[in-house]
């Protein structure tokens, strides 16, 4: 909002030679004489805003004061620029921006500096970082876009209001004039030689301003329907209000004659309309759509009422609204309005950050107290710089003052913010694989004996990490504006069995444990989750969109229809916030409508009872009490009211639906509060959602609850764990039993076909091999004696072979545990020239590769066994990082080099790899017949590359390639002497995992 509203008390500029003041070519609109009524109108605007922010009951619509400021600003600034253009034939942009800079920016810099310092003293560390970011955004005049991004982001942490939220309007205005003033300057250049310059300038600018105003208003209406935050805070949707003021200044009202009573009525009607908006509008008013027309046009009416017509004097009449506004008191408040606006909101917000929420009488007192720093800033900062001859003499000096006023608070905020971030510690994500195991039962969150104290240490995740500790589901938790979920399959995506996770973000928080439970059974997980959308059939409003949540209704209907069309899942897990309505009857009816449709699918349904809702920014609180997390406990009564759906399920009213609850451990006992931190695990990432760390730790408990409820079968027991490995759990074993000539089990394996993955991102499989992979039993078959054969063949000069992958792609070590992959293999019994180009292999690739067959080698490749050209050697390697060089020395990889194995062609030998994520000893180990012959430790590379390499599932591959770069590098390639028909034989493949400490 502009407070450079007039050039001060000065006489009208002298008209250029040959022109006549008061005619169309003169320096009209609307005369440069000082307008005391507009100064008083600024008082009305600022007092409306202050009353609204103070929470005074009768001022629920006081936010319209901003609209008043925008219209005033458009009128006065446009009038100033047009008068200059008409008088001098050009607009001096340097002078214009210099005046604005020395008038507005120093006072703003003082407030921003004060907020940066006070924020570091009055706010908790995590909140402090937000404040310092706000300071930078406000200083750079982009605060409105920062707040748009926060208020339209459903996943942003819910925290206290920013002490600089009011700077959004200043940012809007600065952005508008950075566009408007240069545009006018260009238009003036086009009319500089016009004979009747006044008329020409006005006509050209009106022709541009009118469509801009209409387009902006149309955009405001559209955004008000679809995203209120964007509509309210966005610059494009506010331009029309400046445009109304600009058109008021451009049109020749000064040439019109009108009845005085009509003007009198116009002024008082405008003032009454503004007052009506202040007392009648509230948070439920759709804004700034059509409702914003009233205060904007009312402001124009008040301004227009005091514009003198042809031959009329400037002074307002006795009964005009302008005489009241031009009084000493309104003008005094108007002169102080800019600094008062700057100071009042930080005073209110920072006081509440220290004391907690205040009532409107206390906030009104604080608002009145803000007059003191406002007067001081006006007296000792604004006025001296505004009146300084030294500063105003040259435009570059005013601009220098403005640049300094921007740089100083930015530097101060960066210094304070950097110090705070150092205090908060690293923001790197928590590795869920390194978390301690959670208890499956009992009163403790972690697996330990009740009463056994934990060792001292920081909370996990840290408050800074907690803010970003979301489930790893990417875009699967669809945003408010979306109406359809992606397919969002995780884990064993090719499995015919799947768990469906369904609901709002309170369902989405269970992604990690549900994925672990699905993967342990070789199933897929499908996530169908929408932010802020109740799963029960309820009509609600979206705070992010600021209107009826129609997208939720569409998404819910589409999701239920998709489930009807898909194969029946093994299990449907539902969860939802149960606070979308306070009407229990309406809630029960909504649930029954949805559950009726889900039950028709015939799949088991389990409701995970809603978790506690703290209602306060938990990470911010914990950051301020790192040694006393108990200070952040919150009310059990408010956070954990009775769950109406769980009650109906337990009463048997909803047949076929079961419920489970982890709340007895999240909020143990029956005391008045629930903890924010339990067993050093920070439970909440904001005011309502669990951290992903907490969800992961609850995996074992959820598995027990679901298994006991009969909704989930126990995971398959290990039939033949690796020798001497107590505690190992078998994830896969295939002994390749079956009739001779039959294909391998389709339940375990899929065939790769052709010469590349779908879409051919890497022709010839990226290695230059010459065979075509098939699913023919000529190439891949069981031998009828308990072994798999992969046979390269040649027909009409064309080579074919076989390459199979495990259907599952989720083989991964448990948190802090070990994954072991093993196969017993006999290499093709061929050597010499007959073996030239033979390339048998047993290896793995990272599951992310299947998302599009791109990302190698960053997704990781573990070569468990490779051999080329029939030599009596084998080797292993790890590929990761980037295509050339990098920590894995690509394209060669971190290889073991050739290992002698003289009997590998004539007998079965055991090849294995272990991925060990034991904290402090993370490494990958390769074994040949039980002997470790190669290691790659986490210390060989940076932490990020290591995490990207091991922090996902793997799938296994068995193949015999023919030709390619590796055999050629070994000194041989396919030739006429190469003999087809020699198989690689595989006796069995086993995948096992062991928990940490087992």
PDB file of N, CA, C and O in Angstrom, residues 437-478:
ATOM      1  N   UNK A 437      14.807 -50.429  16.594  1.00  0.00           N
ATOM      2  CA  UNK A 437      13.547 -51.138  16.359  1.00  0.00           C
ATOM      3  C   UNK A 437      12.465 -50.699  17.329  1.00  0.00           C
ATOM      4  O   UNK A 437      12.717 -50.449  18.508  1.00  0.00           O
ATOM      5  N   UNK A 438      11.255 -50.619  16.824  1.00  0.00           N
ATOM      6  CA  UNK A 438      10.117 -50.276  17.672  1.00  0.00           C
ATOM      7  C   UNK A 438       9.564 -51.506  18.358  1.00  0.00           C
ATOM      8  O   UNK A 438       9.679 -52.631  17.865  1.00  0.00           O
ATOM      9  N   UNK A 439       8.965 -51.303  19.511  1.00  0.00           N
ATOM     10  CA  UNK A 439       8.371 -52.411  20.261  1.00  0.00           C
ATOM     11  C   UNK A 439       7.081 -52.847  19.588  1.00  0.00           C
ATOM     12  O   UNK A 439       6.268 -52.018  19.174  1.00  0.00           O
ATOM     13  N   UNK A 440       6.887 -54.164  19.500  1.00  0.00           N
ATOM     14  CA  UNK A 440       5.653 -54.686  18.930  1.00  0.00           C
ATOM     15  C   UNK A 440       4.506 -54.618  19.925  1.00  0.00           C
ATOM     16  O   UNK A 440       3.335 -54.604  19.538  1.00  0.00           O
ATOM     17  N   UNK A 441       4.827 -54.556  21.198  1.00  0.00           N
ATOM     18  CA  UNK A 441       3.797 -54.492  22.230  1.00  0.00           C
ATOM     19  C   UNK A 441       4.395 -53.850  23.462  1.00  0.00           C
ATOM     20  O   UNK A 441       5.595 -53.531  23.495  1.00  0.00           O
ATOM     21  N   UNK A 442       3.571 -53.682  24.493  1.00  0.00           N
ATOM     22  CA  UNK A 442       4.068 -53.117  25.733  1.00  0.00           C
ATOM     23  C   UNK A 442       3.937 -51.613  25.783  1.00  0.00           C
ATOM     24  O   UNK A 442       3.499 -50.963  24.834  1.00  0.00           O
ATOM     25  N   UNK A 443       4.359 -51.022  26.899  1.00  0.00           N
ATOM     26  CA  UNK A 443       4.130 -49.591  27.124  1.00  0.00           C
ATOM     27  C   UNK A 443       5.166 -48.679  26.482  1.00  0.00           C
ATOM     28  O   UNK A 443       4.992 -47.467  26.491  1.00  0.00           O
ATOM     29  N   UNK A 444       6.275 -49.249  25.971  1.00  0.00           N
ATOM     30  CA  UNK A 444       7.335 -48.396  25.427  1.00  0.00           C
ATOM     31  C   UNK A 444       7.243 -48.330  23.916  1.00  0.00           C
ATOM     32  O   UNK A 444       6.767 -49.262  23.258  1.00  0.00           O
ATOM     33  N   UNK A 445       7.727 -47.214  23.364  1.00  0.00           N
ATOM     34  CA  UNK A 445       7.715 -47.044  21.909  1.00  0.00           C
ATOM     35  C   UNK A 445       8.798 -47.896  21.257  1.00  0.00           C
ATOM     36  O   UNK A 445       8.566 -48.540  20.233  1.00  0.00           O
ATOM     37  N   UNK A 446       9.994 -47.881  21.851  1.00  0.00           N
ATOM     38  CA  UNK A 446      11.111 -48.650  21.309  1.00  0.00           C
ATOM     39  C   UNK A 446      11.192 -50.015  21.977  1.00  0.00           C
ATOM     40  O   UNK A 446      10.690 -50.211  23.087  1.00  0.00           O
ATOM     41  N   UNK A 447      11.835 -50.936  21.290  1.00  0.00           N
ATOM     42  CA  UNK A 447      11.968 -52.306  21.808  1.00  0.00           C
ATOM     43  C   UNK A 447      12.992 -52.321  22.932  1.00  0.00           C
ATOM     44  O   UNK A 447      14.198 -52.358  22.706  1.00  0.00           O
ATOM     45  N   UNK A 448      12.513 -52.264  24.155  1.00  0.00           N
ATOM     46  CA  UNK A 448      13.365 -52.319  25.335  1.00  0.00           C
ATOM     47  C   UNK A 448      12.513 -52.767  26.507  1.00  0.00           C
ATOM     48  O   UNK A 448      11.283 -52.704  26.472  1.00  0.00           O
ATOM     49  N   UNK A 449      13.162 -53.212  27.530  1.00  0.00           N
ATOM     50  CA  UNK A 449      12.458 -53.660  28.723  1.00  0.00           C
ATOM     51  C   UNK A 449      11.821 -52.473  29.426  1.00  0.00           C
ATOM     52  O   UNK A 449      12.463 -51.431  29.600  1.00  0.00           O
ATOM     53  N   UNK A 450      10.565 -52.615  29.809  1.00  0.00           N
ATOM     54  CA  UNK A 450       9.879 -51.527  30.494  1.00  0.00           C
ATOM     55  C   UNK A 450      10.647 -51.116  31.738  1.00  0.00           C
ATOM     56  O   UNK A 450      11.053 -51.954  32.548  1.00  0.00           O
ATOM     57  N   UNK A 451      10.869 -49.848  31.889  1.00  0.00           N
ATOM     58  CA  UNK A 451      11.602 -49.334  33.048  1.00  0.00           C
ATOM     59  C   UNK A 451      13.075 -49.136  32.779  1.00  0.00           C
ATOM     60  O   UNK A 451      13.771 -48.489  33.555  1.00  0.00           O
ATOM     61  N   UNK A 452      13.586 -49.699  31.684  1.00  0.00           N
ATOM     62  CA  UNK A 452      14.992 -49.519  31.342  1.00  0.00           C
ATOM     63  C   UNK A 452      15.183 -48.118  30.784  1.00  0.00           C
ATOM     64  O   UNK A 452      14.571 -47.760  29.773  1.00  0.00           O
ATOM     65  N   UNK A 453      16.029 -47.305  31.393  1.00  0.00           N
ATOM     66  CA  UNK A 453      16.188 -45.933  30.905  1.00  0.00           C
ATOM     67  C   UNK A 453      16.947 -45.899  29.584  1.00  0.00           C
ATOM     68  O   UNK A 453      17.786 -46.761  29.311  1.00  0.00           O
ATOM     69  N   UNK A 454      16.617 -44.911  28.760  1.00  0.00           N
ATOM     70  CA  UNK A 454      17.361 -44.703  27.526  1.00  0.00           C
ATOM     71  C   UNK A 454      18.615 -43.897  27.808  1.00  0.00           C
ATOM     72  O   UNK A 454      18.663 -43.092  28.749  1.00  0.00           O
ATOM     73  N   UNK A 455      19.630 -44.111  26.992  1.00  0.00           N
ATOM     74  CA  UNK A 455      20.818 -43.278  27.112  1.00  0.00           C
ATOM     75  C   UNK A 455      20.482 -41.868  26.638  1.00  0.00           C
ATOM     76  O   UNK A 455      19.600 -41.673  25.802  1.00  0.00           O
ATOM     77  N   UNK A 456      21.195 -40.902  27.203  1.00  0.00           N
ATOM     78  CA  UNK A 456      20.947 -39.520  26.821  1.00  0.00           C
ATOM     79  C   UNK A 456      21.332 -39.291  25.367  1.00  0.00           C
ATOM     80  O   UNK A 456      22.236 -39.935  24.829  1.00  0.00           O
ATOM     81  N   UNK A 457      20.690 -38.355  24.750  1.00  0.00           N
ATOM     82  CA  UNK A 457      21.001 -38.016  23.373  1.00  0.00           C
ATOM     83  C   UNK A 457      19.953 -37.081  22.812  1.00  0.00           C
ATOM     84  O   UNK A 457      18.920 -36.821  23.440  1.00  0.00           O
ATOM     85  N   UNK A 458      20.194 -36.556  21.622  1.00  0.00           N
ATOM     86  CA  UNK A 458      19.231 -35.631  21.017  1.00  0.00           C
ATOM     87  C   UNK A 458      17.992 -36.366  20.539  1.00  0.00           C
ATOM     88  O   UNK A 458      17.989 -37.582  20.337  1.00  0.00           O
ATOM     89  N   UNK A 459      16.907 -35.604  20.346  1.00  0.00           N
ATOM     90  CA  UNK A 459      15.689 -36.208  19.816  1.00  0.00           C
ATOM     91  C   UNK A 459      15.893 -36.511  18.337  1.00  0.00           C
ATOM     92  O   UNK A 459      16.682 -35.870  17.639  1.00  0.00           O
ATOM     93  N   UNK A 460      15.186 -37.532  17.860  1.00  0.00           N
ATOM     94  CA  UNK A 460      15.242 -37.941  16.461  1.00  0.00           C
ATOM     95  C   UNK A 460      13.808 -38.013  15.938  1.00  0.00           C
ATOM     96  O   UNK A 460      12.972 -38.692  16.536  1.00  0.00           O
ATOM     97  N   UNK A 461      13.517 -37.332  14.842  1.00  0.00           N
ATOM     98  CA  UNK A 461      14.373 -36.384  14.138  1.00  0.00           C
ATOM     99  C   UNK A 461      14.547 -35.094  14.930  1.00  0.00           C
ATOM    100  O   UNK A 461      13.772 -34.829  15.860  1.00  0.00           O
ATOM    101  N   UNK A 462      15.556 -34.312  14.578  1.00  0.00           N
ATOM    102  CA  UNK A 462      15.695 -33.010  15.213  1.00  0.00           C
ATOM    103  C   UNK A 462      14.509 -32.142  14.806  1.00  0.00           C
ATOM    104  O   UNK A 462      13.832 -32.429  13.807  1.00  0.00           O
ATOM    105  N   UNK A 463      14.225 -31.075  15.553  1.00  0.00           N
ATOM    106  CA  UNK A 463      13.095 -30.214  15.154  1.00  0.00           C
ATOM    107  C   UNK A 463      13.196 -29.717  13.712  1.00  0.00           C
ATOM    108  O   UNK A 463      12.192 -29.643  13.011  1.00  0.00           O
ATOM    109  N   UNK A 464      14.409 -29.402  13.267  1.00  0.00           N
ATOM    110  CA  UNK A 464      14.572 -28.930  11.891  1.00  0.00           C
ATOM    111  C   UNK A 464      14.295 -30.054  10.902  1.00  0.00           C
ATOM    112  O   UNK A 464      13.648 -29.848   9.875  1.00  0.00           O
ATOM    113  N   UNK A 465      14.774 -31.254  11.213  1.00  0.00           N
ATOM    114  CA  UNK A 465      14.494 -32.394  10.342  1.00  0.00           C
ATOM    115  C   UNK A 465      13.012 -32.752  10.353  1.00  0.00           C
ATOM    116  O   UNK A 465      12.456 -33.153   9.327  1.00  0.00           O
ATOM    117  N   UNK A 466      12.385 -32.603  11.508  1.00  0.00           N
ATOM    118  CA  UNK A 466      10.976 -33.004  11.636  1.00  0.00           C
ATOM    119  C   UNK A 466      10.080 -32.227  10.684  1.00  0.00           C
ATOM    120  O   UNK A 466       9.111 -32.771  10.145  1.00  0.00           O
ATOM    121  N   UNK A 467      10.378 -30.959  10.464  1.00  0.00           N
ATOM    122  CA  UNK A 467       9.547 -30.144   9.584  1.00  0.00           C
ATOM    123  C   UNK A 467       9.421 -30.748   8.188  1.00  0.00           C
ATOM    124  O   UNK A 467       8.416 -30.558   7.502  1.00  0.00           O
ATOM    125  N   UNK A 468      10.464 -31.460   7.743  1.00  0.00           N
ATOM    126  CA  UNK A 468      10.461 -32.039   6.395  1.00  0.00           C
ATOM    127  C   UNK A 468      10.409 -33.554   6.421  1.00  0.00           C
ATOM    128  O   UNK A 468      10.701 -34.200   5.410  1.00  0.00           O
ATOM    129  N   UNK A 469      10.023 -34.149   7.557  1.00  0.00           N
ATOM    130  CA  UNK A 469      10.047 -35.605   7.684  1.00  0.00           C
ATOM    131  C   UNK A 469       8.707 -36.188   7.225  1.00  0.00           C
ATOM    132  O   UNK A 469       7.914 -36.680   8.020  1.00  0.00           O
ATOM    133  N   UNK A 470       8.500 -36.136   5.905  1.00  0.00           N
ATOM    134  CA  UNK A 470       7.261 -36.612   5.314  1.00  0.00           C
ATOM    135  C   UNK A 470       7.401 -38.067   4.872  1.00  0.00           C
ATOM    136  O   UNK A 470       8.506 -38.571   4.684  1.00  0.00           O
ATOM    137  N   UNK A 471       6.296 -38.740   4.627  1.00  0.00           N
ATOM    138  CA  UNK A 471       6.372 -40.072   4.025  1.00  0.00           C
ATOM    139  C   UNK A 471       7.009 -39.979   2.645  1.00  0.00           C
ATOM    140  O   UNK A 471       6.794 -38.989   1.924  1.00  0.00           O
ATOM    141  N   UNK A 472       7.785 -40.979   2.243  1.00  0.00           N
ATOM    142  CA  UNK A 472       8.493 -40.904   0.949  1.00  0.00           C
ATOM    143  C   UNK A 472       7.592 -41.290  -0.220  1.00  0.00           C
ATOM    144  O   UNK A 472       7.872 -42.220  -0.967  1.00  0.00           O
ATOM    145  N   UNK A 473       6.504 -40.540  -0.396  1.00  0.00           N
ATOM    146  CA  UNK A 473       5.537 -40.913  -1.433  1.00  0.00           C
ATOM    147  C   UNK A 473       5.459 -39.916  -2.572  1.00  0.00           C
ATOM    148  O   UNK A 473       4.590 -40.034  -3.441  1.00  0.00           O
ATOM    149  N   UNK A 474       6.362 -38.924  -2.603  1.00  0.00           N
ATOM    150  CA  UNK A 474       6.392 -37.988  -3.722  1.00  0.00           C
ATOM    151  C   UNK A 474       5.065 -37.298  -3.932  1.00  0.00           C
ATOM    152  O   UNK A 474       4.480 -36.724  -3.022  1.00  0.00           O
ATOM    153  N   UNK A 475       4.563 -37.404  -5.185  1.00  0.00           N
ATOM    154  CA  UNK A 475       3.322 -36.715  -5.546  1.00  0.00           C
ATOM    155  C   UNK A 475       2.092 -37.569  -5.291  1.00  0.00           C
ATOM    156  O   UNK A 475       0.991 -37.220  -5.747  1.00  0.00           O
ATOM    157  N   UNK A 476       2.243 -38.674  -4.566  1.00  0.00           N
ATOM    158  CA  UNK A 476       1.102 -39.574  -4.378  1.00  0.00           C
ATOM    159  C   UNK A 476       0.084 -39.021  -3.383  1.00  0.00           C
ATOM    160  O   UNK A 476      -1.079 -39.419  -3.413  1.00  0.00           O
ATOM    161  N   UNK A 477       0.497 -38.161  -2.489  1.00  0.00           N
ATOM    162  CA  UNK A 477      -0.459 -37.505  -1.593  1.00  0.00           C
ATOM    163  C   UNK A 477      -0.913 -36.238  -2.302  1.00  0.00           C
ATOM    164  O   UNK A 477      -0.320 -35.185  -2.179  1.00  0.00           O
ATOM    165  N   UNK A 478      -1.989 -36.352  -3.077  1.00  0.00           N
ATOM    166  CA  UNK A 478      -2.304 -35.325  -4.051  1.00  0.00           C
ATOM    167  C   UNK A 478      -2.779 -34.039  -3.379  1.00  0.00           C
ATOM    168  O   UNK A 478      -3.450 -34.061  -2.348  1.00  0.00           O
TER     169      UNK A 478
END
